[in-house]
Amino acid sequence: MKALARISSDIDLFSDEALHNPYPLYKELRDLGPAAYLRKHGVYHLGRYDQVREALRDWQTFSSAQGAGLNDTINSAWKDALICMDPPKHTEMRKLFIDRIGPRHLKSVEETIHTRAKELALRLLERKEFDAVSDVAHDLPLNVIFDLIGWPEEVRGELLGYAVGSFDSCGPDAPRMRSALPRMEAMMAFITKTYDENRLTPGGFGSTVADAARRGEIPREAAITLLAGYVVAAFDTTINAIGNGLWLFSQHPEQWQRVRQDPSKVPAAFLEIVRIEAPLQHLSRITTREVDLGEGVVLPAGARVVVSYASANRDERHFPDPDQFDIERNPLDHLAFGLGNHTCAGQGLARLEGLAVFSALAQNIDGFAMAGPAQRDPNSITRGFSHLPMRIQ
């Protein structure tokens, strides 16, 4: 109890103020110890790099099988989702996902994505002013990735409205989470209707999952949650990463000039973008046994633990000067996309889109500046912008 008192905190990471700028709070929690107990929500926060990395690798101890969210409602609703499973069930289901969205299949559409990104950069040159979220970050998911998944064209705009920000329903049971639930429920109902009416385009990623369910290889409910996973892979990670990157370059024009002078730096720049502004800030797991983290801190069995990728990526114990955006850093060991069996299944897609966009922009556009105030809609789980008015310099 003495150790628990030492690492306890009244910090509320899910308040509006905290969600707008969580990084000083992450540091305060890291400085308490290898874990911190958040009294308001009755959960532990894991925020140091070494402990987060180990937790992500050790699914037997830090289990996802009781849900990855911070409330019972979403964990029950998502019981068939990949992020709420452990092996061996997780391994079998993930294969259906990876088989169609992994590097081998993405290779066939790489040229299409790069062509679309180049067209996008040229359109921005003509327009001069644009919204980095709706005009840039949304472009590839809506115009290329939905084709890959096989969503009917007439439903794409509606599905986008349901999907963006739906991760908010994974937060603690509070007004923000409850206000997001109808959107999540609407998205799941929409996907279910599309599946039941057999409206997915044959040959797409989505139809692979649907066909497996109709052959009896996986349950109908599992197919529907996997389809929802495709939507999340197409949106939250990619849109936030691209929007965050454009904002970072507008704030650090000297970094953009480095990319302009040498576009081969784009891959390292993208890694630095997702390190310093993790699109997915954290998910949670349950401990299956007591875990001694050192420094007198022991997590009890059955503890709900917030595993913070974003905090780990800013841990000064691992990354020198972690709050500095530096494209020369090349942080190959960042944890923005997770690690281990729950490594983000859509990261290959996010990386391909991000590299295509920033490569095309680097070859065509001198610089960016804000053309109005940035608008961030706070989200309990993800971090990004809803509007980023920008102009080309």
Short mmCIF file of C-alpha atoms in Angstrom, two decimals:
data_model
loop_
_atom_site.label_atom_id
_atom_site.label_comp_id
_atom_site.label_asym_id
_atom_site.label_seq_id
_atom_site.Cartn_x
_atom_site.Cartn_y
_atom_site.Cartn_z
CA MET A 1 0.00 0.00 0.00
CA LYS A 2 2.91 2.32 0.73
CA ALA A 3 4.27 1.81 -2.79
CA LEU A 4 0.80 2.38 -4.28
CA ALA A 5 0.45 5.67 -2.39
CA ARG A 6 3.80 6.80 -3.76
CA ILE A 7 2.83 6.22 -7.38
CA SER A 8 -0.81 7.37 -7.10
CA SER A 9 -1.91 10.48 -8.96
CA ASP A 10 -5.04 12.61 -9.33
CA ILE A 11 -4.12 13.44 -12.93
CA ASP A 12 -7.05 12.90 -15.29
CA LEU A 13 -5.57 12.09 -18.68
CA PHE A 14 -9.03 12.12 -20.25
CA SER A 15 -10.12 15.67 -19.44
CA ASP A 16 -10.38 18.16 -22.31
CA GLU A 17 -7.38 20.08 -21.02
CA ALA A 18 -5.23 16.96 -20.75
CA LEU A 19 -6.22 15.67 -24.18
CA HIS A 20 -5.19 18.95 -25.80
CA ASN A 21 -1.69 18.71 -24.30
CA PRO A 22 -1.00 15.38 -22.57
CA TYR A 23 2.78 15.36 -22.84
CA PRO A 24 3.69 17.26 -19.64
CA LEU A 25 1.30 14.97 -17.76
CA TYR A 26 2.89 11.87 -19.26
CA LYS A 27 6.27 13.10 -18.02
CA GLU A 28 4.87 13.74 -14.54
CA LEU A 29 3.50 10.20 -14.44
CA ARG A 30 6.75 8.70 -15.75
CA ASP A 31 8.67 10.50 -13.04
CA LEU A 32 6.51 8.89 -10.34
CA GLY A 33 7.82 5.44 -11.18
CA PRO A 34 7.70 2.61 -13.71
CA ALA A 35 3.90 2.74 -13.39
CA ALA A 36 1.46 5.26 -11.94
CA TYR A 37 -1.98 4.62 -10.44
CA LEU A 38 -4.67 6.97 -11.75
CA ARG A 39 -7.08 7.32 -8.84
CA LYS A 40 -9.87 8.95 -10.83
CA HIS A 41 -10.28 5.97 -13.13
CA GLY A 42 -8.86 3.14 -11.00
CA VAL A 43 -6.29 2.09 -13.60
CA TYR A 44 -2.52 1.94 -13.84
CA HIS A 45 -0.61 3.97 -16.40
CA LEU A 46 2.44 2.43 -18.01
CA GLY A 47 4.43 5.22 -19.65
CA ARG A 48 8.15 4.49 -19.61
CA TYR A 49 9.64 3.09 -22.80
CA ASP A 50 11.20 -0.08 -21.39
CA GLN A 51 8.08 -1.10 -19.45
CA VAL A 52 5.74 -0.35 -22.35
CA ARG A 53 7.91 -2.31 -24.76
CA GLU A 54 8.01 -5.30 -22.43
CA ALA A 55 4.25 -5.20 -21.84
CA LEU A 56 3.56 -5.15 -25.57
CA ARG A 57 5.79 -8.16 -26.09
CA ASP A 58 4.35 -10.17 -23.16
CA TRP A 59 0.73 -10.91 -24.06
CA GLN A 60 0.62 -13.79 -21.58
CA THR A 61 1.05 -11.31 -18.71
CA PHE A 62 -0.55 -8.23 -20.23
CA SER A 63 -3.65 -9.75 -21.80
CA SER A 64 -6.02 -8.17 -24.32
CA ALA A 65 -8.63 -10.92 -23.95
CA GLN A 66 -10.77 -8.85 -21.55
CA GLY A 67 -10.84 -5.90 -23.91
CA ALA A 68 -8.55 -3.04 -24.92
CA GLY A 69 -10.94 -0.24 -23.96
CA LEU A 70 -11.48 1.45 -20.63
CA ASN A 71 -15.16 0.67 -20.18
CA ASP A 72 -17.24 -2.51 -20.06
CA THR A 73 -19.63 -1.41 -22.81
CA ILE A 74 -17.03 -1.18 -25.57
CA ASN A 75 -15.14 -4.24 -24.36
CA SER A 76 -18.33 -6.27 -24.61
CA ALA A 77 -19.23 -4.83 -28.02
CA TRP A 78 -15.72 -5.48 -29.37
CA LYS A 79 -15.21 -8.95 -27.91
CA ASP A 80 -14.60 -10.29 -31.44
CA ALA A 81 -12.23 -7.48 -32.46
CA LEU A 82 -8.56 -8.29 -33.08
CA ILE A 83 -7.40 -5.84 -30.42
CA CYS A 84 -9.50 -7.72 -27.85
CA MET A 85 -8.03 -11.18 -28.44
CA ASP A 86 -5.00 -13.19 -27.38
CA PRO A 87 -3.41 -16.12 -29.23
CA PRO A 88 -4.27 -18.63 -30.48
CA LYS A 89 -7.62 -17.10 -31.46
CA HIS A 90 -5.93 -13.81 -32.29
CA THR A 91 -3.37 -15.51 -34.53
CA GLU A 92 -6.03 -17.23 -36.62
CA MET A 93 -8.15 -14.11 -37.05
CA ARG A 94 -5.23 -11.78 -37.73
CA LYS A 95 -4.13 -13.98 -40.62
CA LEU A 96 -7.34 -13.13 -42.46
CA PHE A 97 -6.55 -9.47 -41.96
CA ILE A 98 -2.85 -9.56 -42.79
CA ASP A 99 -3.28 -11.83 -45.81
CA ARG A 100 -5.02 -8.99 -47.66
CA ILE A 101 -3.55 -5.86 -46.10
CA GLY A 102 0.05 -7.04 -45.64
CA PRO A 103 3.10 -5.96 -47.66
CA ARG A 104 2.68 -8.58 -50.39
CA HIS A 105 -0.80 -7.38 -51.36
CA LEU A 106 -0.04 -3.70 -50.84
CA LYS A 107 2.82 -3.96 -53.34
CA SER A 108 0.32 -4.33 -56.14
CA VAL A 109 -1.32 -0.98 -55.36
CA GLU A 110 1.81 0.99 -54.44
CA GLU A 111 2.03 2.64 -57.87
CA THR A 112 -1.65 3.64 -57.74
CA ILE A 113 -1.19 5.24 -54.33
CA HIS A 114 1.92 7.17 -55.42
CA THR A 115 0.16 8.37 -58.59
CA ARG A 116 -2.82 9.59 -56.57
CA ALA A 117 -0.50 11.35 -54.11
CA LYS A 118 1.30 13.16 -56.95
CA GLU A 119 -2.04 14.31 -58.39
CA LEU A 120 -3.00 15.54 -54.93
CA ALA A 121 0.21 17.58 -54.60
CA LEU A 122 -0.38 19.23 -57.98
CA ARG A 123 -3.95 20.13 -57.05
CA LEU A 124 -2.73 21.77 -53.85
CA LEU A 125 -0.25 23.82 -55.85
CA GLU A 126 -3.10 25.17 -57.93
CA ARG A 127 -5.36 25.87 -54.94
CA LYS A 128 -2.73 27.51 -52.71
CA GLU A 129 -5.00 27.21 -49.66
CA PHE A 130 -6.45 23.97 -48.33
CA ASP A 131 -7.50 22.05 -45.24
CA ALA A 132 -4.79 19.54 -44.41
CA VAL A 133 -7.32 17.12 -42.93
CA SER A 134 -10.26 17.08 -45.34
CA ASP A 135 -8.29 17.92 -48.50
CA VAL A 136 -5.10 15.94 -47.86
CA ALA A 137 -5.33 13.37 -45.06
CA HIS A 138 -8.74 12.09 -46.21
CA ASP A 139 -7.82 11.86 -49.88
CA LEU A 140 -6.13 8.46 -50.15
CA PRO A 141 -8.45 6.60 -47.76
CA LEU A 142 -11.51 7.82 -49.65
CA ASN A 143 -10.17 7.49 -53.17
CA VAL A 144 -7.83 4.50 -53.05
CA ILE A 145 -8.13 2.53 -49.82
CA PHE A 146 -11.91 2.16 -49.99
CA ASP A 147 -11.39 0.58 -53.40
CA LEU A 148 -8.98 -1.92 -51.88
CA ILE A 149 -11.37 -2.82 -49.10
CA GLY A 150 -14.29 -2.94 -51.50
CA TRP A 151 -16.77 -0.55 -49.93
CA PRO A 152 -19.54 0.51 -52.34
CA GLU A 153 -18.80 4.00 -53.62
CA GLU A 154 -22.18 5.39 -52.63
CA VAL A 155 -21.68 4.62 -48.93
CA ARG A 156 -18.16 5.99 -48.46
CA GLY A 157 -18.98 9.50 -47.31
CA GLU A 158 -21.48 8.21 -44.78
CA LEU A 159 -19.04 5.62 -43.44
CA LEU A 160 -16.34 8.27 -43.08
CA GLY A 161 -18.68 10.31 -40.89
CA TYR A 162 -19.27 7.33 -38.61
CA ALA A 163 -15.66 6.18 -38.46
CA VAL A 164 -13.69 9.35 -37.72
CA GLY A 165 -13.35 9.78 -33.99
CA SER A 166 -15.12 6.52 -33.14
CA PHE A 167 -12.19 5.49 -30.91
CA ASP A 168 -13.58 7.93 -28.33
CA SER A 169 -15.96 5.18 -27.25
CA CYS A 170 -12.94 3.25 -25.89
CA GLY A 171 -12.26 5.82 -23.16
CA PRO A 172 -13.34 5.68 -19.51
CA ASP A 173 -17.07 5.59 -18.73
CA ALA A 174 -17.66 9.36 -18.80
CA PRO A 175 -19.68 11.88 -20.84
CA ARG A 176 -17.14 11.88 -23.69
CA MET A 177 -17.30 8.11 -24.05
CA ARG A 178 -21.09 8.00 -23.78
CA SER A 179 -21.51 10.72 -26.41
CA ALA A 180 -19.29 8.72 -28.80
CA LEU A 181 -21.14 5.43 -28.38
CA PRO A 182 -24.01 6.30 -30.77
CA ARG A 183 -21.48 7.01 -33.53
CA MET A 184 -19.70 3.73 -32.89
CA GLU A 185 -23.00 1.86 -32.76
CA ALA A 186 -24.11 3.52 -36.00
CA MET A 187 -20.85 2.52 -37.69
CA MET A 188 -21.23 -1.10 -36.58
CA ALA A 189 -24.88 -1.17 -37.71
CA PHE A 190 -23.88 0.29 -41.07
CA ILE A 191 -21.12 -2.29 -41.56
CA THR A 192 -23.46 -5.08 -40.48
CA LYS A 193 -26.08 -3.96 -43.01
CA THR A 194 -23.48 -3.80 -45.78
CA TYR A 195 -22.28 -7.31 -44.90
CA ASP A 196 -25.78 -8.81 -44.62
CA GLU A 197 -26.82 -7.29 -47.95
CA ASN A 198 -23.65 -8.69 -49.57
CA ARG A 199 -22.70 -5.27 -50.97
CA LEU A 200 -18.91 -5.56 -50.66
CA THR A 201 -17.11 -5.49 -54.01
CA PRO A 202 -15.86 -8.97 -54.99
CA GLY A 203 -12.08 -9.29 -54.81
CA GLY A 204 -11.57 -6.58 -52.20
CA PHE A 205 -10.02 -7.00 -48.77
CA GLY A 206 -13.46 -6.94 -47.19
CA SER A 207 -14.97 -9.64 -49.39
CA THR A 208 -12.16 -12.01 -48.34
CA VAL A 209 -13.38 -11.78 -44.76
CA ALA A 210 -17.05 -11.95 -45.73
CA ASP A 211 -16.48 -15.02 -47.90
CA ALA A 212 -14.62 -16.75 -45.05
CA ALA A 213 -17.62 -16.19 -42.78
CA ARG A 214 -20.08 -17.45 -45.35
CA ARG A 215 -17.99 -20.61 -45.74
CA GLY A 216 -18.27 -21.09 -41.99
CA GLU A 217 -14.57 -20.55 -41.29
CA ILE A 218 -15.25 -17.67 -38.88
CA PRO A 219 -18.46 -16.47 -37.18
CA ARG A 220 -20.55 -13.73 -38.79
CA GLU A 221 -19.91 -11.45 -35.79
CA ALA A 222 -16.16 -11.90 -36.15
CA ALA A 223 -16.34 -10.99 -39.84
CA ILE A 224 -18.21 -7.80 -39.03
CA THR A 225 -15.69 -6.71 -36.40
CA LEU A 226 -12.82 -7.48 -38.81
CA LEU A 227 -14.51 -5.28 -41.40
CA ALA A 228 -14.69 -2.56 -38.77
CA GLY A 229 -10.97 -3.10 -38.24
CA TYR A 230 -10.37 -2.40 -41.92
CA VAL A 231 -12.20 0.90 -41.52
CA VAL A 232 -10.10 1.88 -38.52
CA ALA A 233 -6.92 0.89 -40.37
CA ALA A 234 -7.95 3.10 -43.26
CA PHE A 235 -8.78 6.12 -41.15
CA ASP A 236 -7.60 6.83 -37.63
CA THR A 237 -3.93 5.92 -37.93
CA THR A 238 -3.41 7.28 -41.45
CA ILE A 239 -5.47 10.45 -41.24
CA ASN A 240 -3.97 11.48 -37.92
CA ALA A 241 -0.41 10.70 -38.99
CA ILE A 242 -0.67 12.78 -42.17
CA GLY A 243 -2.45 15.67 -40.47
CA ASN A 244 -0.02 15.67 -37.54
CA GLY A 245 2.89 15.64 -39.98
CA LEU A 246 1.67 18.64 -41.96
CA TRP A 247 1.10 20.56 -38.72
CA LEU A 248 4.59 19.67 -37.46
CA PHE A 249 6.20 20.83 -40.70
CA SER A 250 4.24 24.10 -40.57
CA GLN A 251 5.63 24.67 -37.07
CA HIS A 252 9.16 23.59 -38.02
CA PRO A 253 9.79 24.88 -41.56
CA GLU A 254 13.52 24.14 -41.26
CA GLN A 255 12.65 20.45 -41.01
CA TRP A 256 10.57 20.64 -44.18
CA GLN A 257 13.47 22.27 -46.00
CA ARG A 258 15.64 19.29 -45.08
CA VAL A 259 13.04 17.01 -46.65
CA ARG A 260 12.77 19.27 -49.71
CA GLN A 261 16.52 19.20 -50.22
CA ASP A 262 16.66 15.42 -49.85
CA PRO A 263 13.34 13.56 -50.37
CA SER A 264 15.09 10.32 -49.41
CA LYS A 265 14.65 11.56 -45.82
CA VAL A 266 10.85 11.10 -46.05
CA PRO A 267 10.82 7.60 -44.45
CA ALA A 268 12.83 8.82 -41.44
CA ALA A 269 10.63 11.93 -41.25
CA PHE A 270 7.48 9.78 -41.15
CA LEU A 271 8.92 7.70 -38.31
CA GLU A 272 9.64 10.89 -36.38
CA ILE A 273 6.11 12.18 -37.01
CA VAL A 274 4.48 9.10 -35.51
CA ARG A 275 7.02 9.00 -32.67
CA ILE A 276 6.46 12.53 -31.46
CA GLU A 277 2.70 12.58 -32.18
CA ALA A 278 1.50 8.98 -31.88
CA PRO A 279 -1.79 8.72 -33.83
CA LEU A 280 -2.99 6.10 -31.32
CA GLN A 281 -1.97 7.29 -27.86
CA HIS A 282 -2.75 4.18 -25.81
CA LEU A 283 -4.90 1.10 -25.33
CA SER A 284 -5.36 -1.02 -22.22
CA ARG A 285 -4.68 -4.58 -21.07
CA ILE A 286 -5.30 -6.69 -17.97
CA THR A 287 -2.52 -8.26 -15.92
CA THR A 288 -2.85 -12.03 -15.47
CA ARG A 289 -0.42 -12.18 -12.54
CA GLU A 290 1.54 -9.92 -10.21
CA VAL A 291 4.18 -7.95 -12.13
CA ASP A 292 7.24 -6.56 -10.36
CA LEU A 293 8.33 -3.47 -12.32
CA GLY A 294 11.17 -2.58 -9.98
CA GLU A 295 11.61 0.49 -7.76
CA GLY A 296 9.18 -1.12 -5.32
CA VAL A 297 6.28 -1.03 -7.78
CA VAL A 298 4.25 -4.23 -8.19
CA LEU A 299 1.15 -4.41 -10.37
CA PRO A 300 -1.48 -6.73 -8.90
CA ALA A 301 -3.06 -9.52 -10.88
CA GLY A 302 -6.26 -8.39 -12.59
CA ALA A 303 -5.19 -4.74 -12.89
CA ARG A 304 -6.42 -2.68 -15.83
CA VAL A 305 -3.29 -1.08 -17.31
CA VAL A 306 -3.18 1.81 -19.81
CA VAL A 307 -0.24 0.99 -22.07
CA SER A 308 0.85 4.36 -23.44
CA TYR A 309 2.67 4.33 -26.76
CA ALA A 310 2.69 8.12 -26.82
CA SER A 311 4.31 8.47 -23.42
CA ALA A 312 6.91 5.82 -24.20
CA ASN A 313 7.81 7.64 -27.40
CA ARG A 314 8.56 10.77 -25.36
CA ASP A 315 10.51 9.01 -22.62
CA GLU A 316 13.80 10.83 -22.10
CA ARG A 317 15.23 7.62 -20.65
CA HIS A 318 15.24 6.23 -24.19
CA PHE A 319 15.02 9.13 -26.66
CA PRO A 320 17.39 12.10 -26.19
CA ASP A 321 15.58 15.46 -26.26
CA PRO A 322 12.29 13.62 -26.92
CA ASP A 323 10.09 16.73 -27.28
CA GLN A 324 12.17 17.99 -30.20
CA PHE A 325 10.89 17.22 -33.71
CA ASP A 326 13.97 16.14 -35.63
CA ILE A 327 13.71 14.22 -38.90
CA GLU A 328 17.36 13.18 -38.61
CA ARG A 329 16.52 11.07 -35.56
CA ASN A 330 15.23 8.08 -37.60
CA PRO A 331 13.54 6.36 -34.60
CA LEU A 332 13.21 2.84 -35.96
CA ASP A 333 12.39 1.64 -32.43
CA HIS A 334 9.37 3.90 -31.88
CA LEU A 335 6.26 2.25 -30.42
CA ALA A 336 3.54 4.27 -32.17
CA PHE A 337 2.26 1.17 -33.98
CA GLY A 338 2.65 -1.12 -31.00
CA LEU A 339 4.82 -4.23 -30.88
CA GLY A 340 4.48 -7.97 -30.68
CA ASN A 341 1.35 -9.87 -31.67
CA HIS A 342 -0.77 -6.70 -31.45
CA THR A 343 1.44 -4.61 -33.71
CA CYS A 344 -0.93 -2.39 -35.70
CA ALA A 345 -2.25 -4.56 -38.53
CA GLY A 346 -2.80 -1.47 -40.69
CA GLN A 347 0.63 0.07 -40.21
CA GLY A 348 1.89 -1.05 -43.61
CA LEU A 349 -1.04 0.72 -45.21
CA ALA A 350 -0.54 3.84 -43.07
CA ARG A 351 3.16 3.92 -43.89
CA LEU A 352 2.57 3.46 -47.62
CA GLU A 353 0.04 6.29 -47.72
CA GLY A 354 2.13 8.58 -45.51
CA LEU A 355 5.30 8.07 -47.52
CA ALA A 356 3.45 8.60 -50.80
CA VAL A 357 1.88 11.86 -49.62
CA PHE A 358 4.99 13.39 -48.06
CA SER A 359 7.20 12.27 -50.97
CA ALA A 360 4.87 13.91 -53.49
CA LEU A 361 4.64 17.09 -51.43
CA ALA A 362 8.42 17.21 -50.94
CA GLN A 363 8.93 17.08 -54.69
CA ASN A 364 6.44 19.85 -55.44
CA ILE A 365 5.81 22.24 -52.55
CA ASP A 366 8.28 24.67 -50.98
CA GLY A 367 6.58 25.01 -47.60
CA PHE A 368 3.39 25.29 -45.57
CA ALA A 369 2.01 27.87 -43.18
CA MET A 370 -1.14 27.94 -41.11
CA ALA A 371 -3.93 29.97 -42.71
CA GLY A 372 -6.12 29.98 -39.60
CA PRO A 373 -6.41 28.34 -36.19
CA ALA A 374 -5.88 24.60 -36.01
CA GLN A 375 -8.84 22.70 -34.58
CA ARG A 376 -8.27 19.58 -32.53
CA ASP A 377 -11.26 17.53 -31.40
CA PRO A 378 -10.04 15.85 -28.20
CA ASN A 379 -10.23 12.07 -28.32
CA SER A 380 -9.65 9.64 -25.46
CA ILE A 381 -7.54 7.26 -27.53
CA THR A 382 -6.31 8.92 -30.73
CA ARG A 383 -4.58 12.23 -31.39
CA GLY A 384 -5.09 14.32 -34.48
CA PHE A 385 -6.82 17.37 -35.91
CA SER A 386 -10.30 17.90 -37.31
CA HIS A 387 -9.35 21.04 -39.27
CA LEU A 388 -5.98 22.43 -40.33
CA PRO A 389 -6.38 25.45 -42.62
CA MET A 390 -3.08 25.89 -44.47
CA ARG A 391 -1.56 27.76 -47.37
CA ILE A 392 1.40 27.05 -49.57
CA GLN A 393 4.34 29.39 -49.20
#
